[in-house]
């Protein structure tokens, strides 16, 4: 079953299609990385999924039910843009307000639980406006975690976080996904962080979904490669290009695709007078895959 | 609605805004008397049904403009509407909270009038019963006016100052109705309560219609 499924989802603003016939499928139990440039329609899509905007046309289903089902809404945690807290209220009071709005049984316990989860327990008495940007994002995440949701929709949750803050968020999301089975839809510009945790990706451009792919399929599709540096890269390129997909690198060295036996490559080059100085197996990065996909013009 | 009401009441008493407005209301009777040239015969209880007491509705309206506007301005409204509550329930919670705030502001005004009267050795010549009727009448009308103010604030959302001016304009239109509560006998108190109850049922629906047509976030 899909946790989130959209069909021909469309939203226009003054005649411009911000989201254009989007067909998205977020599997249950996935961490779905939602990638796109600024203004590509990520936030608008997430706002429609969470009921903050009305679509012009199309449908949204969450766990097979219409996304407007009030009982279902209680099982979704949302962090869209800023955390939405009152500047002069304390962190604790703000979370308590949300706990009351959600009609939680033990609001105090629940607030303490989520503060501990995002490691903000010591800052509960602080006013929101006195918190750093990173702390504010973690408070927003804590708010989204109230009520033990089974689906999280997060828009740029690690914006403004330092390395330590990113690590805390990453560990929290990984824990929630692996230990509690929470499905997570997360958009971020920081691809290196998404690369560490996402199991699926959706790439959007100008409101259209270009590609949906599993993280494991991404490696197969794009190919892992071998990066080598030799005593004579030019000669090595001539020798290897007959048998492998070969790309010279700007900073020296060669990238080889389709290699299943590194030792054979080394031996072959040695026999032809070329010594291999460095040979490393590498996986294509999310950034490289994303850049390639964005420059193409396919659509799902 | 109960959950949202609980949230709003929690917020009402945890932020300084209400207490600030109560303080403003409390100084009105004394400051108006001073500005108009304090004369012997200041009637402390009579202030509750006096002309200046009509201003309480405007103060309560401005408070509600900020209370609702800050929900949108801070982005807190996202956390509410992502739960998909009934818009009518949201509006009803705001109406009741606004009325409670209005009654608190009214009590601040009454307290201010009485304290000023005590300190200045003023007369307490109006009947206590009449004064209480005036308080009850105004409290009942608070529900009616709170409903109107919620509709105006729902229209302008995060544009707080537009809400403020809109609410003040609406209040001006209803001045004749406010003046009716001056020198209020028991029957007027009863009618005002009835008007408040009608407002409690009618205006959340109107506010919900306004909110349904507008996205929670632009």
Short mmCIF file of C-alpha atoms in Angstrom, two decimals:
data_model
loop_
_atom_site.label_atom_id
_atom_site.label_comp_id
_atom_site.label_asym_id
_atom_site.label_seq_id
_atom_site.Cartn_x
_atom_site.Cartn_y
_atom_site.Cartn_z
CA UNK A 1 0.00 0.00 0.00
CA UNK A 2 1.08 3.56 -0.60
CA UNK A 3 1.20 5.93 2.32
CA UNK A 4 0.73 8.82 -0.11
CA UNK A 5 -0.66 8.52 -3.62
CA UNK A 6 -1.55 11.45 -5.84
CA UNK A 7 -3.30 11.29 -9.18
CA UNK A 8 -3.07 14.15 -11.69
CA UNK A 9 -2.62 16.60 -8.83
CA UNK A 10 -2.66 20.18 -10.08
CA UNK A 11 -2.43 23.60 -8.49
CA UNK A 12 -2.37 26.94 -10.27
CA UNK A 13 -1.57 30.43 -9.04
CA UNK A 14 -2.83 33.23 -11.27
CA UNK A 15 -2.77 31.02 -14.34
CA UNK A 16 0.65 29.50 -13.65
CA UNK A 17 0.75 25.78 -12.94
CA UNK A 18 2.82 25.39 -9.80
CA UNK A 19 2.03 21.67 -9.70
CA UNK A 20 1.15 20.00 -12.97
CA UNK A 21 -0.65 16.64 -13.09
CA UNK A 22 1.58 15.14 -10.43
CA UNK A 23 1.43 11.37 -9.92
CA UNK A 24 3.38 10.59 -6.77
CA UNK A 25 3.68 7.27 -4.93
CA UNK A 26 5.22 7.12 -1.47
CA UNK A 27 5.40 3.50 -0.28
CA UNK A 28 4.50 2.69 3.29
CA UNK A 29 7.60 2.50 5.47
CA UNK A 30 9.77 4.53 3.09
CA UNK A 31 11.87 7.60 3.62
CA UNK A 32 11.00 9.45 0.43
CA UNK A 33 13.38 12.21 -0.55
CA UNK A 34 11.52 14.85 -2.54
CA UNK A 35 14.03 16.77 -4.67
CA UNK A 36 13.68 19.82 -6.85
CA UNK A 37 14.95 23.33 -7.48
CA UNK A 38 13.56 26.37 -5.72
CA UNK A 39 10.08 27.03 -7.04
CA UNK A 40 9.69 23.58 -8.56
CA UNK A 41 6.51 22.83 -6.59
CA UNK A 42 7.76 20.76 -3.65
CA UNK A 43 6.29 22.93 -0.90
CA UNK A 44 3.03 23.42 -2.80
CA UNK A 45 2.69 19.66 -3.20
CA UNK A 46 3.34 19.08 0.49
CA UNK A 47 0.86 21.78 1.47
CA UNK A 48 -1.83 20.12 -0.62
CA UNK A 49 -1.06 16.70 0.84
CA UNK A 50 -1.39 18.10 4.37
CA UNK A 51 -4.59 19.99 3.61
CA UNK A 52 -3.16 23.48 3.87
CA UNK A 53 -4.00 24.22 0.25
CA UNK A 54 -6.83 23.09 -1.96
CA UNK A 55 -5.80 21.46 -5.24
CA UNK A 56 -7.26 22.80 -8.45
CA UNK A 57 -7.79 19.24 -9.67
CA UNK A 58 -6.62 15.71 -9.06
CA UNK A 59 -6.78 13.52 -6.00
CA UNK A 60 -4.70 12.69 -2.95
CA UNK A 61 -4.97 9.45 -1.02
CA UNK A 62 -3.31 8.60 2.25
CA UNK A 63 -3.23 4.89 3.06
CA UNK A 64 -5.87 4.38 0.43
CA UNK A 65 -8.31 6.88 1.92
CA UNK A 66 -9.11 10.48 0.87
CA UNK A 67 -6.62 12.86 2.45
CA UNK A 68 -9.42 14.90 4.04
CA UNK A 69 -10.45 12.09 6.40
CA UNK A 70 -10.21 13.74 9.88
CA UNK A 71 -9.34 10.46 11.65
CA UNK A 72 -6.43 9.99 9.31
CA UNK A 73 -5.16 13.51 9.81
CA UNK A 74 -4.44 12.78 13.46
CA UNK A 75 -1.84 10.23 12.36
CA UNK A 76 0.16 12.67 10.28
CA UNK A 77 2.91 14.92 11.57
CA UNK A 78 3.64 18.07 9.61
CA UNK A 79 6.54 20.51 9.44
CA UNK A 80 6.06 22.91 6.53
CA UNK A 81 8.43 25.87 6.28
CA UNK A 82 8.71 27.50 9.72
CA UNK A 83 7.62 25.64 12.87
CA UNK A 84 4.65 27.96 13.44
CA UNK A 85 5.25 28.93 17.05
CA UNK A 86 4.33 32.09 18.94
CA UNK A 87 7.49 34.13 19.56
CA UNK A 88 6.66 35.12 23.15
CA UNK A 89 5.48 31.73 24.31
CA UNK A 90 7.78 29.18 25.87
CA UNK A 91 8.65 26.04 23.94
CA UNK A 92 6.76 23.96 26.49
CA UNK A 93 3.59 26.07 26.29
CA UNK A 94 3.64 26.02 22.50
CA UNK A 95 3.89 22.25 22.39
CA UNK A 96 1.20 21.92 25.06
CA UNK A 97 -1.14 24.03 22.91
CA UNK A 98 -0.60 21.70 19.99
CA UNK A 99 -1.11 18.68 22.23
CA UNK A 100 -4.44 20.12 23.39
CA UNK A 101 -5.48 20.87 19.80
CA UNK A 102 -4.77 17.24 18.91
CA UNK A 103 -6.83 16.08 21.91
CA UNK A 104 -4.00 13.89 23.19
CA UNK A 105 -4.69 11.85 26.30
CA UNK A 106 -1.56 12.70 28.27
CA UNK A 107 -0.39 15.99 26.83
CA UNK A 108 2.33 16.65 29.41
CA UNK A 109 3.91 13.24 29.00
CA UNK A 110 3.71 13.48 25.24
CA UNK A 111 5.37 16.91 25.20
CA UNK A 112 8.17 15.63 27.41
CA UNK A 113 8.61 12.59 25.15
CA UNK A 114 9.02 14.57 21.94
CA UNK A 115 11.32 17.13 23.55
CA UNK A 116 13.55 14.27 24.66
CA UNK A 117 13.45 12.74 21.19
CA UNK A 118 14.81 15.89 19.55
CA UNK A 119 17.14 16.52 22.52
CA UNK A 120 15.52 19.78 23.55
CA UNK A 121 14.42 18.74 27.06
CA UNK A 122 16.63 21.33 28.74
CA UNK A 123 15.22 24.21 26.69
CA UNK A 124 11.53 23.72 27.43
CA UNK A 125 11.28 26.90 29.47
CA UNK A 126 12.91 29.09 26.87
CA UNK A 127 10.85 31.52 24.83
CA UNK A 128 10.65 30.62 21.17
CA UNK A 129 12.11 33.92 19.99
CA UNK A 130 15.20 33.31 22.14
CA UNK A 131 15.97 30.03 20.35
CA UNK A 132 18.51 29.70 17.57
CA UNK A 133 17.41 28.78 14.05
CA UNK A 134 18.54 25.22 14.54
CA UNK A 135 16.63 24.92 17.83
CA UNK A 136 13.51 26.32 16.15
CA UNK A 137 13.68 23.66 13.47
CA UNK A 138 14.01 20.94 16.12
CA UNK A 139 11.02 22.39 17.97
CA UNK A 140 9.07 22.20 14.73
CA UNK A 141 10.08 18.58 14.36
CA UNK A 142 9.04 17.91 17.97
CA UNK A 143 5.64 19.39 17.20
CA UNK A 144 5.30 17.14 14.18
CA UNK A 145 6.11 14.12 16.35
CA UNK A 146 3.32 14.73 18.86
CA UNK A 147 0.79 11.93 18.94
CA UNK A 148 3.15 9.30 17.46
CA UNK A 149 2.23 9.88 13.81
CA UNK A 150 2.68 7.08 11.28
CA UNK A 151 3.39 9.54 8.48
CA UNK A 152 5.66 12.58 8.62
CA UNK A 153 5.62 15.31 5.97
CA UNK A 154 8.68 17.52 6.36
CA UNK A 155 9.60 20.50 4.21
CA UNK A 156 13.28 21.45 4.53
CA UNK A 157 13.62 20.19 8.13
CA UNK A 158 17.41 20.58 8.26
CA UNK A 159 17.60 24.13 6.92
CA UNK A 160 19.77 26.25 9.15
CA UNK A 161 21.04 23.36 11.23
CA UNK A 162 24.69 22.95 12.07
CA UNK A 163 26.42 19.59 11.59
CA UNK A 164 25.41 18.42 15.05
CA UNK A 165 21.81 19.47 14.52
CA UNK A 166 21.68 17.66 11.19
CA UNK A 167 23.05 14.55 12.81
CA UNK A 168 20.37 14.67 15.53
CA UNK A 169 17.59 15.05 12.96
CA UNK A 170 19.04 12.34 10.76
CA UNK A 171 19.32 9.92 13.69
CA UNK A 172 15.81 10.77 14.86
CA UNK A 173 14.30 10.17 11.43
CA UNK A 174 16.24 6.95 10.96
CA UNK A 175 15.13 5.71 14.39
CA UNK A 176 11.48 6.57 13.70
CA UNK A 177 11.58 4.84 10.32
CA UNK A 178 13.43 1.71 11.32
CA UNK A 179 12.18 1.17 14.88
CA UNK A 180 8.65 2.55 14.67
CA UNK A 181 7.90 2.06 10.97
CA UNK A 182 7.09 5.73 10.35
CA UNK A 183 6.82 6.73 6.69
CA UNK A 184 8.60 9.99 5.96
CA UNK A 185 8.21 12.40 3.05
CA UNK A 186 11.07 14.87 3.27
CA UNK A 187 12.24 17.61 0.95
CA UNK A 188 15.66 19.17 1.28
CA UNK A 189 18.30 21.01 -0.71
CA UNK A 190 21.05 19.32 1.27
CA UNK A 191 21.34 16.25 -0.94
CA UNK A 192 24.27 14.79 0.96
CA UNK A 193 22.07 14.38 4.04
CA UNK A 194 19.18 12.86 2.10
CA UNK A 195 21.63 10.50 0.44
CA UNK A 196 22.37 9.02 3.86
CA UNK A 197 18.82 8.14 4.81
CA UNK A 198 16.38 8.09 1.89
CA UNK A 199 15.08 4.82 0.50
CA UNK A 200 13.15 6.39 -2.37
CA UNK A 201 13.40 9.58 -4.36
CA UNK A 202 11.05 11.75 -6.36
CA UNK A 203 12.48 14.47 -8.56
CA UNK A 204 10.25 17.37 -9.53
CA UNK A 205 10.88 20.14 -12.04
CA UNK A 206 8.51 23.00 -12.87
CA UNK A 207 5.64 21.23 -11.18
CA UNK A 208 6.07 17.92 -13.01
CA UNK A 209 7.46 14.75 -11.47
CA UNK A 210 10.39 13.71 -13.66
CA UNK A 211 11.36 10.50 -11.93
CA UNK A 212 10.49 8.26 -9.02
CA UNK A 213 13.09 5.71 -8.08
CA UNK A 214 14.29 3.53 -5.25
CA UNK A 215 17.69 4.38 -3.84
CA UNK A 216 18.92 0.87 -4.68
CA UNK A 217 17.71 1.19 -8.27
CA UNK A 218 19.47 4.51 -8.62
CA UNK A 219 22.85 2.83 -8.22
CA UNK A 220 21.94 0.10 -10.72
CA UNK A 221 20.55 2.57 -13.23
CA UNK A 222 23.43 4.97 -13.07
CA UNK A 223 26.08 2.42 -12.33
CA UNK A 224 28.71 2.25 -9.70
CA UNK A 225 32.10 3.09 -11.20
CA UNK A 226 35.81 2.68 -10.65
CA UNK A 227 38.03 5.75 -10.40
CA UNK A 228 41.63 5.09 -11.40
CA UNK A 229 44.79 7.16 -11.63
CA UNK A 230 47.69 5.79 -13.67
CA UNK A 231 51.18 6.63 -14.78
CA UNK A 232 49.86 7.46 -18.24
CA UNK A 233 46.17 8.36 -18.21
CA UNK A 234 46.04 9.10 -21.93
CA UNK A 235 47.41 5.69 -22.86
CA UNK A 236 45.15 4.03 -20.24
CA UNK A 237 42.12 5.77 -21.76
CA UNK A 238 42.97 4.49 -25.23
CA UNK A 239 43.42 0.94 -23.94
CA UNK A 240 40.33 0.78 -21.77
CA UNK A 241 37.80 2.63 -23.92
CA UNK A 242 37.56 -0.41 -26.24
CA UNK A 243 36.09 -2.56 -23.46
CA UNK A 244 34.49 -0.21 -20.92
CA UNK A 245 32.51 3.00 -20.75
CA UNK A 246 35.35 5.38 -20.00
CA UNK A 247 35.34 9.05 -19.00
CA UNK A 248 38.45 11.15 -18.37
CA UNK A 249 38.24 13.37 -15.29
CA UNK A 250 39.15 17.05 -15.21
CA UNK A 251 41.35 16.64 -12.16
CA UNK A 252 43.21 13.70 -13.71
CA UNK A 253 42.39 10.03 -13.72
CA UNK A 254 39.70 8.05 -15.48
CA UNK A 255 36.21 6.86 -14.52
CA UNK A 256 35.26 3.36 -15.66
CA UNK A 257 31.76 1.85 -15.75
CA UNK A 258 30.85 -1.81 -16.07
CA UNK A 259 33.92 -3.17 -14.32
CA UNK A 260 33.35 -6.45 -12.51
CA UNK A 261 36.97 -7.45 -11.90
CA UNK A 262 39.41 -4.72 -10.82
CA UNK A 263 42.38 -7.10 -10.85
CA UNK A 264 41.91 -7.86 -14.56
CA UNK A 265 41.94 -4.15 -15.38
CA UNK A 266 45.13 -3.60 -13.40
CA UNK A 267 46.80 -6.61 -15.00
CA UNK A 268 45.78 -5.57 -18.51
CA UNK A 269 47.17 -2.06 -18.07
CA UNK A 270 50.43 -3.38 -16.56
CA UNK A 271 50.93 -5.73 -19.50
CA UNK A 272 50.63 -2.68 -21.80
CA UNK A 273 53.11 -0.59 -19.86
CA UNK A 274 50.73 1.43 -17.71
CA UNK A 275 51.00 1.31 -13.92
CA UNK A 276 47.90 1.89 -11.81
CA UNK A 277 48.60 4.30 -8.95
CA UNK A 278 45.13 4.46 -7.43
CA UNK A 279 41.96 2.42 -7.94
CA UNK A 280 38.79 3.12 -5.94
CA UNK A 281 35.24 1.77 -6.33
CA UNK A 282 32.73 4.64 -6.10
CA UNK A 283 28.97 4.95 -6.02
CA UNK A 284 27.28 7.67 -8.01
CA UNK A 285 26.20 10.42 -5.65
CA UNK A 286 22.65 11.63 -5.32
CA UNK A 287 23.78 15.04 -6.50
CA UNK A 288 25.16 13.61 -9.72
CA UNK A 289 22.02 11.58 -10.37
CA UNK A 290 19.80 14.54 -9.58
CA UNK A 291 21.76 16.88 -11.86
CA UNK A 292 21.58 14.38 -14.72
CA UNK A 293 17.85 13.85 -14.27
CA UNK A 294 17.02 17.55 -14.02
CA UNK A 295 18.82 18.26 -17.28
CA UNK A 296 16.71 15.62 -19.06
CA UNK A 297 13.14 16.29 -20.15
CA UNK A 298 11.29 13.09 -19.29
CA UNK A 299 8.18 13.04 -17.14
CA UNK A 300 6.46 10.29 -15.19
CA UNK B 1 -14.24 22.17 18.73
CA UNK B 2 -13.53 21.22 22.33
CA UNK B 3 -9.88 20.49 21.59
CA UNK B 4 -9.43 23.79 19.77
CA UNK B 5 -11.25 25.67 22.52
CA UNK B 6 -8.98 24.11 25.10
CA UNK B 7 -5.98 25.17 23.06
CA UNK B 8 -7.21 28.74 22.71
CA UNK B 9 -8.14 29.13 26.37
CA UNK B 10 -4.70 27.78 27.34
CA UNK B 11 -3.11 30.33 25.05
CA UNK B 12 -5.41 33.14 26.23
CA UNK B 13 -4.20 32.96 29.80
CA UNK B 14 -0.56 32.20 29.01
CA UNK B 15 0.27 35.21 26.87
CA UNK B 16 0.50 38.79 28.17
CA UNK B 17 -1.84 40.22 25.51
CA UNK B 18 -5.03 39.68 27.53
CA UNK B 19 -3.60 41.24 30.68
CA UNK B 20 -2.36 44.22 28.70
CA UNK B 21 -5.82 44.84 27.28
CA UNK B 22 -7.43 44.38 30.70
CA UNK B 23 -5.06 47.02 32.06
CA UNK B 24 -5.97 49.38 29.22
CA UNK B 25 -9.65 48.87 29.95
CA UNK B 26 -9.11 49.41 33.68
CA UNK B 27 -7.64 52.87 33.21
CA UNK B 28 -10.41 54.12 30.90
CA UNK B 29 -12.99 55.14 33.53
CA UNK B 30 -10.50 57.09 35.63
CA UNK B 31 -8.63 58.65 32.72
CA UNK B 32 -11.83 59.69 30.96
CA UNK B 33 -13.08 61.30 34.14
CA UNK B 34 -9.79 63.16 34.55
CA UNK B 35 -9.76 64.28 30.90
CA UNK B 36 -13.33 65.55 31.01
CA UNK B 37 -12.60 67.48 34.19
CA UNK B 38 -13.20 65.48 37.29
CA UNK B 39 -16.41 66.62 38.87
CA UNK B 40 -17.95 65.67 42.19
CA UNK B 41 -20.64 63.14 41.67
CA UNK B 42 -18.53 60.62 39.72
CA UNK B 43 -20.73 57.56 39.85
CA UNK B 44 -18.48 54.52 40.11
CA UNK B 45 -21.14 51.89 39.42
CA UNK B 46 -22.73 54.05 36.78
CA UNK B 47 -19.53 53.86 34.71
CA UNK B 48 -20.45 50.30 33.74
CA UNK B 49 -23.47 51.51 31.82
CA UNK B 50 -21.97 54.86 30.88
CA UNK B 51 -21.09 56.03 27.37
CA UNK B 52 -17.42 55.11 27.59
CA UNK B 53 -18.26 51.52 28.48
CA UNK B 54 -19.32 50.96 24.86
CA UNK B 55 -15.64 51.28 24.00
CA UNK B 56 -15.08 47.92 25.69
CA UNK B 57 -16.44 46.19 22.60
CA UNK B 58 -13.94 47.98 20.39
CA UNK B 59 -11.10 47.02 22.75
CA UNK B 60 -12.25 43.39 22.77
CA UNK B 61 -12.47 43.49 18.99
CA UNK B 62 -8.95 44.79 18.62
CA UNK B 63 -7.77 42.09 20.99
CA UNK B 64 -9.47 39.43 18.86
CA UNK B 65 -7.91 40.87 15.71
CA UNK B 66 -4.47 40.36 17.22
CA UNK B 67 -5.38 36.99 18.73
CA UNK B 68 -6.58 35.52 15.43
CA UNK B 69 -4.12 37.44 13.25
CA UNK B 70 -1.17 36.13 15.25
CA UNK B 71 -2.39 32.59 14.61
CA UNK B 72 -1.86 33.22 10.90
CA UNK B 73 1.16 35.50 11.20
CA UNK B 74 3.16 33.09 13.36
CA UNK B 75 2.25 30.17 11.12
CA UNK B 76 0.60 28.35 14.02
CA UNK B 77 -2.53 28.02 11.91
CA UNK B 78 -0.69 25.42 9.78
CA UNK B 79 -0.47 23.13 12.79
CA UNK B 80 -4.22 23.51 13.32
CA UNK B 81 -5.50 23.15 9.78
CA UNK B 82 -3.23 20.21 9.04
CA UNK B 83 -5.41 18.34 11.55
CA UNK B 84 -8.37 19.11 9.30
CA UNK B 85 -10.69 20.41 11.97
CA UNK B 86 -14.11 21.63 10.93
CA UNK B 87 -13.72 25.30 10.05
CA UNK B 88 -16.94 25.95 11.93
CA UNK B 89 -15.38 24.43 15.04
CA UNK B 90 -12.28 26.61 14.66
CA UNK B 91 -14.45 29.71 14.31
CA UNK B 92 -16.65 28.71 17.25
CA UNK B 93 -13.59 28.19 19.46
CA UNK B 94 -12.29 31.63 18.51
CA UNK B 95 -15.73 33.17 19.12
CA UNK B 96 -15.99 31.72 22.62
CA UNK B 97 -12.40 32.61 23.45
CA UNK B 98 -12.98 36.13 22.15
CA UNK B 99 -16.11 36.45 24.26
CA UNK B 100 -14.27 35.19 27.35
CA UNK B 101 -11.50 37.69 26.66
CA UNK B 102 -14.10 40.42 26.18
CA UNK B 103 -15.73 39.57 29.50
CA UNK B 104 -12.30 39.61 31.19
CA UNK B 105 -11.64 43.03 29.65
CA UNK B 106 -15.07 44.18 30.82
CA UNK B 107 -14.27 42.99 34.34
CA UNK B 108 -11.00 44.91 34.11
CA UNK B 109 -12.99 47.99 33.19
CA UNK B 110 -15.41 47.46 36.10
CA UNK B 111 -12.56 46.93 38.52
CA UNK B 112 -10.83 50.04 37.25
CA UNK B 113 -14.01 52.08 37.66
CA UNK B 114 -14.57 50.85 41.20
CA UNK B 115 -10.98 51.26 42.31
CA UNK B 116 -10.89 54.79 40.92
CA UNK B 117 -14.15 55.47 42.70
CA UNK B 118 -12.85 54.22 46.02
CA UNK B 119 -9.62 56.20 45.83
CA UNK B 120 -11.34 59.42 44.83
CA UNK B 121 -14.17 59.08 47.32
CA UNK B 122 -16.71 58.91 44.52
CA UNK B 123 -20.38 58.22 44.84
CA UNK B 124 -21.77 54.72 44.43
CA UNK B 125 -25.24 56.02 43.68
CA UNK B 126 -26.45 53.74 40.89
CA UNK B 127 -28.12 50.61 42.11
CA UNK B 128 -25.92 47.57 42.38
CA UNK B 129 -28.61 45.55 40.63
CA UNK B 130 -28.61 47.92 37.64
CA UNK B 131 -24.86 47.70 37.46
CA UNK B 132 -24.96 43.92 37.48
CA UNK B 133 -27.63 43.94 34.74
CA UNK B 134 -25.37 46.13 32.65
CA UNK B 135 -22.46 43.73 33.16
CA UNK B 136 -24.61 40.73 32.21
CA UNK B 137 -25.99 42.56 29.15
CA UNK B 138 -22.54 43.45 27.95
CA UNK B 139 -21.32 39.92 28.58
CA UNK B 140 -24.17 38.55 26.45
CA UNK B 141 -23.47 41.06 23.69
CA UNK B 142 -19.81 40.03 23.76
CA UNK B 143 -20.78 36.70 22.20
CA UNK B 144 -22.65 38.46 19.41
CA UNK B 145 -19.89 40.90 18.69
CA UNK B 146 -17.17 38.28 19.05
CA UNK B 147 -18.90 36.37 16.24
CA UNK B 148 -18.87 39.43 13.99
CA UNK B 149 -15.23 40.12 14.80
CA UNK B 150 -14.23 36.51 14.05
CA UNK B 151 -15.77 36.86 10.57
CA UNK B 152 -13.82 40.05 9.93
CA UNK B 153 -10.57 38.54 11.23
CA UNK B 154 -11.09 35.38 9.14
CA UNK B 155 -11.38 37.55 6.06
CA UNK B 156 -8.10 39.38 6.62
CA UNK B 157 -6.16 36.48 8.22
CA UNK B 158 -2.56 37.56 8.84
CA UNK B 159 -3.17 41.21 7.88
CA UNK B 160 -3.72 42.17 11.50
CA UNK B 161 -4.07 45.91 11.00
CA UNK B 162 -6.69 45.42 8.27
CA UNK B 163 -8.59 43.32 10.78
CA UNK B 164 -8.23 46.01 13.42
CA UNK B 165 -9.61 48.74 11.16
CA UNK B 166 -12.33 46.47 9.86
CA UNK B 167 -13.41 45.59 13.37
CA UNK B 168 -13.41 49.22 14.49
CA UNK B 169 -15.50 50.14 11.45
CA UNK B 170 -17.98 47.39 12.19
CA UNK B 171 -18.17 48.45 15.83
CA UNK B 172 -19.00 52.00 14.77
CA UNK B 173 -21.90 50.67 12.70
CA UNK B 174 -23.31 48.94 15.75
CA UNK B 175 -23.01 51.88 18.15
CA UNK B 176 -26.80 52.31 18.40
CA UNK B 177 -27.09 48.69 19.59
CA UNK B 178 -24.33 49.29 22.13
CA UNK B 179 -26.03 52.38 23.45
CA UNK B 180 -29.16 50.37 24.10
CA UNK B 181 -27.33 48.60 26.87
CA UNK B 182 -26.83 51.87 28.73
CA UNK B 183 -28.90 52.10 31.92
CA UNK B 184 -29.97 48.55 31.31
CA UNK B 185 -32.96 47.07 33.04
CA UNK B 186 -33.28 43.33 33.53
CA UNK B 187 -35.17 42.74 30.29
CA UNK B 188 -32.39 44.28 28.23
CA UNK B 189 -29.91 41.98 29.94
CA UNK B 190 -32.05 39.02 28.90
CA UNK B 191 -32.31 40.23 25.29
CA UNK B 192 -28.58 40.77 25.12
CA UNK B 193 -27.92 37.23 26.30
CA UNK B 194 -30.35 35.94 23.68
CA UNK B 195 -28.52 37.95 21.01
CA UNK B 196 -25.24 36.45 22.20
CA UNK B 197 -26.61 32.92 21.96
CA UNK B 198 -27.86 33.55 18.42
CA UNK B 199 -24.46 34.94 17.49
CA UNK B 200 -22.80 31.83 18.92
CA UNK B 201 -24.70 29.65 16.46
CA UNK B 202 -24.81 31.92 13.41
CA UNK B 203 -21.38 33.47 13.09
CA UNK B 204 -19.18 30.36 13.20
CA UNK B 205 -21.01 29.20 10.08
CA UNK B 206 -20.40 32.49 8.31
CA UNK B 207 -16.73 32.50 9.32
CA UNK B 208 -16.41 28.88 8.15
CA UNK B 209 -17.76 29.85 4.71
CA UNK B 210 -15.15 32.61 4.48
CA UNK B 211 -12.32 30.27 5.52
CA UNK B 212 -13.37 27.52 3.11
CA UNK B 213 -12.94 29.86 0.18
CA UNK B 214 -9.46 30.91 1.24
CA UNK B 215 -6.37 28.70 1.57
CA UNK B 216 -4.96 28.57 5.07
CA UNK B 217 -1.63 29.56 3.56
CA UNK B 218 -0.92 31.56 0.45
#
